[in-house]
Amino acid sequence: MKKLFLWTAAVMMGIILLGSCEDDNDVKSKLPVFSDIVFDTDVLRAGETVTATAVQSQKGKLLDRTEYTWKNNDTTVVRNLIYGQKGSDGNPSWTFVVPSNVRTLNLTFTGRYNLSGQPVNQNGSQSIPSGSVVYQMASLVGYVTITKSVRIE
């Protein structure tokens, strides 16, 4: 009887241990993946109002407080939101007036995401048309920085 009890206890412990080894992807925070910054017009002209949109090809996961910073040659705008709330995990956009004192628009988007889960190593970079995207992940926060240069007509 004692052997049966020990054998049953050992089997139960094995089941518990194997059950706890399942994939932890459901608690991992992931940054959104961006494919480009696009404009609502094909040609940028000095003094005109345009909207720039950072296009997510993959949504983020388990992200909380978020800060978006947009910069062009002469303006900076910061927006705070909670990623994942209704309407807040869509593609970030910014409407601004194209500077008239330069021939090239240098645009930078930075997303600072507070993580709600365990970080996934997403450090790296990728090229986009006329720019790049850089991903940096730390233990409590992740950053996405997109830079793009566009000729002004």
PDB file of C-alpha atoms in Angstrom:
ATOM      1  CA  MET A   1       0.000   0.000   0.000  1.00  0.00           C
ATOM      2  CA  LYS A   2       2.844   2.369   0.841  1.00  0.00           C
ATOM      3  CA  LYS A   3       4.490   1.669  -2.567  1.00  0.00           C
ATOM      4  CA  LEU A   4       1.226   2.405  -4.370  1.00  0.00           C
ATOM      5  CA  PHE A   5       0.892   5.695  -2.497  1.00  0.00           C
ATOM      6  CA  LEU A   6       4.485   6.723  -3.342  1.00  0.00           C
ATOM      7  CA  TRP A   7       4.045   5.700  -6.979  1.00  0.00           C
ATOM      8  CA  THR A   8       0.789   7.699  -7.239  1.00  0.00           C
ATOM      9  CA  ALA A   9       2.424  10.729  -5.590  1.00  0.00           C
ATOM     10  CA  ALA A  10       5.373  10.539  -8.015  1.00  0.00           C
ATOM     11  CA  VAL A  11       3.026  10.363 -11.035  1.00  0.00           C
ATOM     12  CA  MET A  12       1.014  13.327  -9.756  1.00  0.00           C
ATOM     13  CA  MET A  13       4.192  15.397  -9.236  1.00  0.00           C
ATOM     14  CA  GLY A  14       5.291  14.540 -12.780  1.00  0.00           C
ATOM     15  CA  ILE A  15       1.950  15.682 -14.182  1.00  0.00           C
ATOM     16  CA  ILE A  16       2.153  18.941 -12.220  1.00  0.00           C
ATOM     17  CA  LEU A  17       5.723  19.625 -13.355  1.00  0.00           C
ATOM     18  CA  LEU A  18       4.971  18.872 -16.998  1.00  0.00           C
ATOM     19  CA  GLY A  19       1.833  21.000 -16.868  1.00  0.00           C
ATOM     20  CA  SER A  20       3.806  23.983 -15.599  1.00  0.00           C
ATOM     21  CA  CYS A  21       6.253  23.750 -18.504  1.00  0.00           C
ATOM     22  CA  GLU A  22       3.752  24.864 -21.109  1.00  0.00           C
ATOM     23  CA  ASP A  23       4.539  27.776 -23.397  1.00  0.00           C
ATOM     24  CA  ASP A  24       4.680  31.133 -21.597  1.00  0.00           C
ATOM     25  CA  ASN A  25       3.967  33.202 -24.738  1.00  0.00           C
ATOM     26  CA  ASP A  26       0.693  34.392 -23.225  1.00  0.00           C
ATOM     27  CA  VAL A  27       2.622  36.445 -20.609  1.00  0.00           C
ATOM     28  CA  LYS A  28       5.273  37.914 -22.910  1.00  0.00           C
ATOM     29  CA  SER A  29       5.174  41.568 -23.940  1.00  0.00           C
ATOM     30  CA  LYS A  30       5.912  42.265 -27.594  1.00  0.00           C
ATOM     31  CA  LEU A  31       6.473  45.592 -29.297  1.00  0.00           C
ATOM     32  CA  PRO A  32       4.438  46.422 -32.379  1.00  0.00           C
ATOM     33  CA  VAL A  33       6.256  45.861 -35.659  1.00  0.00           C
ATOM     34  CA  PHE A  34       6.210  48.811 -38.051  1.00  0.00           C
ATOM     35  CA  SER A  35       6.508  48.664 -41.846  1.00  0.00           C
ATOM     36  CA  ASP A  36       6.710  52.367 -42.799  1.00  0.00           C
ATOM     37  CA  ILE A  37       5.587  55.939 -42.246  1.00  0.00           C
ATOM     38  CA  VAL A  38       3.123  56.990 -44.936  1.00  0.00           C
ATOM     39  CA  PHE A  39       1.554  60.353 -45.773  1.00  0.00           C
ATOM     40  CA  ASP A  40      -1.974  61.244 -46.843  1.00  0.00           C
ATOM     41  CA  THR A  41      -0.585  62.878 -49.978  1.00  0.00           C
ATOM     42  CA  ASP A  42       1.854  61.708 -52.649  1.00  0.00           C
ATOM     43  CA  VAL A  43       3.780  64.995 -52.816  1.00  0.00           C
ATOM     44  CA  LEU A  44       4.848  67.051 -49.776  1.00  0.00           C
ATOM     45  CA  ARG A  45       4.737  70.795 -50.370  1.00  0.00           C
ATOM     46  CA  ALA A  46       6.090  73.467 -48.015  1.00  0.00           C
ATOM     47  CA  GLY A  47       3.388  75.123 -45.922  1.00  0.00           C
ATOM     48  CA  GLU A  48       0.733  72.451 -46.558  1.00  0.00           C
ATOM     49  CA  THR A  49      -0.938  70.413 -43.819  1.00  0.00           C
ATOM     50  CA  VAL A  50      -0.274  66.658 -44.038  1.00  0.00           C
ATOM     51  CA  THR A  51      -0.868  63.607 -41.880  1.00  0.00           C
ATOM     52  CA  ALA A  52       1.927  61.109 -41.256  1.00  0.00           C
ATOM     53  CA  THR A  53       0.959  57.600 -40.117  1.00  0.00           C
ATOM     54  CA  ALA A  54       3.275  54.974 -38.626  1.00  0.00           C
ATOM     55  CA  VAL A  55       1.946  51.720 -40.095  1.00  0.00           C
ATOM     56  CA  GLN A  56       1.965  48.661 -37.820  1.00  0.00           C
ATOM     57  CA  SER A  57       2.316  45.377 -39.676  1.00  0.00           C
ATOM     58  CA  GLN A  58       1.933  43.536 -36.368  1.00  0.00           C
ATOM     59  CA  LYS A  59       0.185  44.797 -33.222  1.00  0.00           C
ATOM     60  CA  GLY A  60       1.953  44.882 -29.865  1.00  0.00           C
ATOM     61  CA  LYS A  61       1.060  42.576 -26.996  1.00  0.00           C
ATOM     62  CA  LEU A  62       0.802  43.158 -23.237  1.00  0.00           C
ATOM     63  CA  LEU A  63       1.720  46.839 -23.378  1.00  0.00           C
ATOM     64  CA  ASP A  64       0.440  49.459 -20.956  1.00  0.00           C
ATOM     65  CA  ARG A  65       1.178  53.184 -20.696  1.00  0.00           C
ATOM     66  CA  THR A  66       2.571  54.443 -23.972  1.00  0.00           C
ATOM     67  CA  GLU A  67       4.163  57.694 -25.067  1.00  0.00           C
ATOM     68  CA  TYR A  68       4.356  58.661 -28.743  1.00  0.00           C
ATOM     69  CA  THR A  69       6.771  61.406 -29.755  1.00  0.00           C
ATOM     70  CA  TRP A  70       6.737  62.854 -33.274  1.00  0.00           C
ATOM     71  CA  LYS A  71       9.445  65.244 -34.488  1.00  0.00           C
ATOM     72  CA  ASN A  72      10.071  66.974 -37.767  1.00  0.00           C
ATOM     73  CA  ASN A  73      12.641  69.614 -38.656  1.00  0.00           C
ATOM     74  CA  ASP A  74      11.112  72.263 -36.393  1.00  0.00           C
ATOM     75  CA  THR A  75       8.274  70.748 -34.295  1.00  0.00           C
ATOM     76  CA  THR A  76       7.923  68.120 -31.549  1.00  0.00           C
ATOM     77  CA  VAL A  77       4.652  66.635 -30.277  1.00  0.00           C
ATOM     78  CA  VAL A  78       4.207  64.149 -27.401  1.00  0.00           C
ATOM     79  CA  ARG A  79       1.070  62.075 -26.794  1.00  0.00           C
ATOM     80  CA  ASN A  80       0.353  59.733 -23.865  1.00  0.00           C
ATOM     81  CA  LEU A  81      -2.128  56.852 -24.016  1.00  0.00           C
ATOM     82  CA  ILE A  82      -2.814  53.324 -22.823  1.00  0.00           C
ATOM     83  CA  TYR A  83      -1.947  50.854 -25.599  1.00  0.00           C
ATOM     84  CA  GLY A  84      -4.802  48.459 -26.246  1.00  0.00           C
ATOM     85  CA  GLN A  85      -7.652  50.649 -25.059  1.00  0.00           C
ATOM     86  CA  LYS A  86     -10.354  51.195 -27.640  1.00  0.00           C
ATOM     87  CA  GLY A  87      -8.797  53.068 -30.539  1.00  0.00           C
ATOM     88  CA  SER A  88      -5.366  53.446 -28.935  1.00  0.00           C
ATOM     89  CA  ASP A  89      -3.592  50.486 -30.543  1.00  0.00           C
ATOM     90  CA  GLY A  90      -4.252  51.596 -34.095  1.00  0.00           C
ATOM     91  CA  ASN A  91      -1.626  53.163 -36.308  1.00  0.00           C
ATOM     92  CA  PRO A  92      -0.221  56.307 -34.643  1.00  0.00           C
ATOM     93  CA  SER A  93      -0.608  59.452 -36.746  1.00  0.00           C
ATOM     94  CA  TRP A  94       0.301  63.125 -36.606  1.00  0.00           C
ATOM     95  CA  THR A  95      -1.081  66.054 -38.583  1.00  0.00           C
ATOM     96  CA  PHE A  96       1.353  68.944 -39.072  1.00  0.00           C
ATOM     97  CA  VAL A  97       2.375  71.745 -41.432  1.00  0.00           C
ATOM     98  CA  VAL A  98       5.293  70.894 -43.724  1.00  0.00           C
ATOM     99  CA  PRO A  99       8.208  73.230 -42.884  1.00  0.00           C
ATOM    100  CA  SER A 100       8.962  75.847 -45.518  1.00  0.00           C
ATOM    101  CA  ASN A 101      12.580  76.557 -44.606  1.00  0.00           C
ATOM    102  CA  VAL A 102      14.048  73.173 -45.710  1.00  0.00           C
ATOM    103  CA  ARG A 103      14.161  70.963 -48.831  1.00  0.00           C
ATOM    104  CA  THR A 104      14.050  67.641 -46.937  1.00  0.00           C
ATOM    105  CA  LEU A 105      11.596  66.650 -44.222  1.00  0.00           C
ATOM    106  CA  ASN A 106      13.338  64.633 -41.499  1.00  0.00           C
ATOM    107  CA  LEU A 107      10.650  62.831 -39.541  1.00  0.00           C
ATOM    108  CA  THR A 108      11.147  60.785 -36.357  1.00  0.00           C
ATOM    109  CA  PHE A 109       8.538  58.750 -34.507  1.00  0.00           C
ATOM    110  CA  THR A 110       9.389  57.265 -31.102  1.00  0.00           C
ATOM    111  CA  GLY A 111       7.076  54.919 -29.227  1.00  0.00           C
ATOM    112  CA  ARG A 112       7.893  54.271 -25.565  1.00  0.00           C
ATOM    113  CA  TYR A 113       5.911  51.288 -24.283  1.00  0.00           C
ATOM    114  CA  ASN A 114       5.632  50.190 -20.643  1.00  0.00           C
ATOM    115  CA  LEU A 115       5.559  46.396 -20.547  1.00  0.00           C
ATOM    116  CA  SER A 116       2.818  44.461 -18.730  1.00  0.00           C
ATOM    117  CA  GLY A 117       4.439  41.049 -19.182  1.00  0.00           C
ATOM    118  CA  GLN A 118       7.860  39.507 -19.567  1.00  0.00           C
ATOM    119  CA  PRO A 119       9.983  41.180 -22.261  1.00  0.00           C
ATOM    120  CA  VAL A 120      10.736  39.386 -25.518  1.00  0.00           C
ATOM    121  CA  ASN A 121      14.125  40.160 -27.046  1.00  0.00           C
ATOM    122  CA  GLN A 122      13.207  42.326 -30.043  1.00  0.00           C
ATOM    123  CA  ASN A 123      16.393  44.385 -30.168  1.00  0.00           C
ATOM    124  CA  GLY A 124      17.388  45.126 -33.730  1.00  0.00           C
ATOM    125  CA  SER A 125      16.636  47.253 -36.749  1.00  0.00           C
ATOM    126  CA  GLN A 126      15.109  47.074 -40.201  1.00  0.00           C
ATOM    127  CA  SER A 127      15.085  49.264 -43.267  1.00  0.00           C
ATOM    128  CA  ILE A 128      11.997  51.008 -44.604  1.00  0.00           C
ATOM    129  CA  PRO A 129      11.741  53.179 -47.732  1.00  0.00           C
ATOM    130  CA  SER A 130      13.934  56.259 -47.085  1.00  0.00           C
ATOM    131  CA  GLY A 131      14.482  55.357 -43.448  1.00  0.00           C
ATOM    132  CA  SER A 132      14.796  52.764 -40.703  1.00  0.00           C
ATOM    133  CA  VAL A 133      13.082  51.257 -37.658  1.00  0.00           C
ATOM    134  CA  VAL A 134      15.025  50.466 -34.461  1.00  0.00           C
ATOM    135  CA  TYR A 135      13.619  48.230 -31.698  1.00  0.00           C
ATOM    136  CA  GLN A 136      15.028  48.300 -28.138  1.00  0.00           C
ATOM    137  CA  MET A 137      13.654  46.177 -25.312  1.00  0.00           C
ATOM    138  CA  ALA A 138      14.579  46.446 -21.624  1.00  0.00           C
ATOM    139  CA  SER A 139      13.099  44.740 -18.574  1.00  0.00           C
ATOM    140  CA  LEU A 140      10.283  47.254 -17.981  1.00  0.00           C
ATOM    141  CA  VAL A 141      10.082  49.352 -21.141  1.00  0.00           C
ATOM    142  CA  GLY A 142      10.465  49.007 -24.885  1.00  0.00           C
ATOM    143  CA  TYR A 143      11.217  51.602 -27.558  1.00  0.00           C
ATOM    144  CA  VAL A 144      10.492  51.790 -31.267  1.00  0.00           C
ATOM    145  CA  THR A 145      12.170  54.597 -33.215  1.00  0.00           C
ATOM    146  CA  ILE A 146      11.317  55.222 -36.861  1.00  0.00           C
ATOM    147  CA  THR A 147      13.262  57.759 -38.920  1.00  0.00           C
ATOM    148  CA  LYS A 148      12.395  58.803 -42.442  1.00  0.00           C
ATOM    149  CA  SER A 149      13.585  61.534 -44.815  1.00  0.00           C
ATOM    150  CA  VAL A 150      11.316  62.816 -47.574  1.00  0.00           C
ATOM    151  CA  ARG A 151      11.932  65.445 -50.245  1.00  0.00           C
ATOM    152  CA  ILE A 152       9.763  68.566 -50.064  1.00  0.00           C
ATOM    153  CA  GLU A 153       8.530  69.994 -53.371  1.00  0.00           C
TER     154      GLU A 153
END
